[in-house]
GROMACS .gro file of C-alpha atoms in nm:
model
  106
    1MET     CA    1   1.853  -1.932  -0.368
    2THR     CA    2   1.904  -1.547  -0.274
    3LYS     CA    3   1.939  -1.387   0.077
    4GLY     CA    4   1.774  -1.064   0.142
    5TYR     CA    5   1.468  -0.932   0.291
    6PHE     CA    6   1.099  -0.964   0.301
    7VAL     CA    7   0.963  -0.614   0.346
    8THR     CA    8   0.610  -0.488   0.413
    9PHE     CA    9   0.501  -0.139   0.387
   10PHE     CA   10   0.176  -0.028   0.573
   11THR     CA   11  -0.035   0.244   0.445
   12GLN     CA   12  -0.405   0.344   0.368
   13GLN     CA   13  -0.589   0.384   0.043
   14SER     CA   14  -0.662   0.739   0.100
   15ARG     CA   15  -0.285   0.825   0.103
   16VAL     CA   16  -0.159   0.979  -0.227
   17HIS     CA   17   0.190   1.087  -0.359
   18GLU     CA   18   0.272   1.227  -0.685
   19GLY     CA   19  -0.098   1.207  -0.804
   20MET     CA   20  -0.127   0.837  -0.735
   21PRO     CA   21  -0.230   0.610  -0.428
   22LEU     CA   22   0.086   0.569  -0.208
   23ALA     CA   23   0.086   0.189  -0.226
   24GLU     CA   24   0.091   0.207  -0.609
   25TRP     CA   25   0.355   0.454  -0.613
   26ILE     CA   26   0.569   0.229  -0.389
   27ILE     CA   27   0.511  -0.064  -0.636
   28SER     CA   28   0.600   0.178  -0.917
   29GLU     CA   29   0.929   0.285  -0.757
   30ALA     CA   30   1.019  -0.074  -0.686
   31LYS     CA   31   0.978  -0.154  -1.037
   32LYS     CA   32   1.207   0.128  -1.151
   33ILE     CA   33   1.498  -0.032  -0.933
   34GLY     CA   34   1.439  -0.367  -1.091
   35VAL     CA   35   1.248  -0.551  -0.816
   36ARG     CA   36   1.091  -0.865  -0.979
   37GLY     CA   37   0.763  -0.847  -0.799
   38ALA     CA   38   0.545  -0.703  -0.531
   39THR     CA   39   0.192  -0.785  -0.393
   40LEU     CA   40  -0.064  -0.529  -0.279
   41PHE     CA   41  -0.318  -0.646  -0.013
   42SER     CA   42  -0.619  -0.450   0.094
   43GLY     CA   43  -0.736  -0.512   0.460
   44ARG     CA   44  -1.063  -0.498   0.611
   45GLU     CA   45  -0.976  -0.303   0.915
   46GLY     CA   46  -0.691  -0.199   1.138
   47PHE     CA   47  -0.552   0.075   1.347
   48GLY     CA   48  -0.236   0.271   1.309
   49HIS     CA   49   0.046   0.401   1.538
   50ASP     CA   50  -0.194   0.696   1.638
   51GLY     CA   51  -0.449   0.452   1.757
   52ARG     CA   52  -0.680   0.570   1.478
   53PHE     CA   53  -0.920   0.298   1.342
   54HIS     CA   54  -0.898   0.232   0.973
   55SER     CA   55  -1.172   0.023   0.795
   56GLY     CA   56  -1.305  -0.069   0.447
   57ASN     CA   57  -1.667  -0.044   0.562
   58TYR     CA   58  -1.942   0.149   0.375
   59PHE     CA   59  -1.879   0.471   0.572
   60ASP     CA   60  -1.496   0.467   0.546
   61LEU     CA   61  -1.408   0.333   0.212
   62GLU     CA   62  -1.117   0.571   0.143
   63ASP     CA   63  -0.930   0.471   0.458
   64THR     CA   64  -0.891   0.102   0.377
   65PRO     CA   65  -0.558  -0.038   0.519
   66GLN     CA   66  -0.322  -0.153   0.258
   67LEU     CA   67  -0.006  -0.353   0.265
   68VAL     CA   68   0.275  -0.381   0.002
   69THR     CA   69   0.492  -0.682   0.041
   70MET     CA   70   0.807  -0.786  -0.157
   71ALA     CA   71   1.125  -0.986  -0.134
   72LEU     CA   72   1.422  -0.773  -0.188
   73THR     CA   73   1.811  -0.816  -0.217
   74ALA     CA   74   1.989  -0.601   0.032
   75ASP     CA   75   2.080  -0.356  -0.256
   76GLU     CA   76   1.706  -0.334  -0.357
   77CYS     CA   77   1.598  -0.264   0.007
   78ASN     CA   78   1.839   0.004   0.062
   79SER     CA   79   1.756   0.179  -0.261
   80LEU     CA   80   1.391   0.155  -0.210
   81LEU     CA   81   1.414   0.288   0.146
   82ALA     CA   82   1.630   0.582   0.015
   83THR     CA   83   1.368   0.656  -0.238
   84LEU     CA   84   1.092   0.677   0.016
   85LYS     CA   85   1.309   0.863   0.252
   86SER     CA   86   1.385   1.134  -0.025
   87SER     CA   87   1.019   1.166  -0.109
   88ASP     CA   88   0.941   1.267   0.252
   89GLN     CA   89   0.681   1.000   0.276
   90ARG     CA   90   0.646   0.870   0.632
   91VAL     CA   91   0.554   0.500   0.574
   92PHE     CA   92   0.576   0.230   0.848
   93TYR     CA   93   0.737  -0.083   0.744
   94THR     CA   94   0.890  -0.404   0.866
   95ARG     CA   95   1.191  -0.576   0.721
   96SER     CA   96   1.278  -0.951   0.799
   97GLU     CA   97   1.574  -1.158   0.690
   98ALA     CA   98   1.476  -1.379   0.423
   99GLU     CA   99   1.591  -1.665   0.173
  100PHE     CA  100   1.398  -1.669  -0.157
  101GLY     CA  101   1.408  -1.833  -0.474
  102PHE     CA  102   1.199  -2.062  -0.714
  103THR     CA  103   1.119  -2.435  -0.649
  104CYS     CA  104   1.236  -2.537  -0.997
  105GLY     CA  105   1.339  -2.406  -1.328
  106ASP     CA  106   1.542  -2.098  -1.411
   0.00000   0.00000   0.00000
């Protein structure tokens, strides 16, 4: 069992960084530092800190809410957050302490 953090990044499908959707860029950067897995969720609707409504309906398909979640060691978490900070991308995230591992096997 490993102790670390469960981290979720909140963004929208319309946000782009370095020519790719921001959520995919976050996953790509996580892979570069050795994170073993991440999950991208697309939401139906939500609203951000500015109170602006985000939705995946027919008229607003580009602004679909997206969440990127991953279980990280402390070092991975610090490294990924430093990467995001140095990229000047302002991304809301949550970080919760977590224990993680596999139920059986190696």
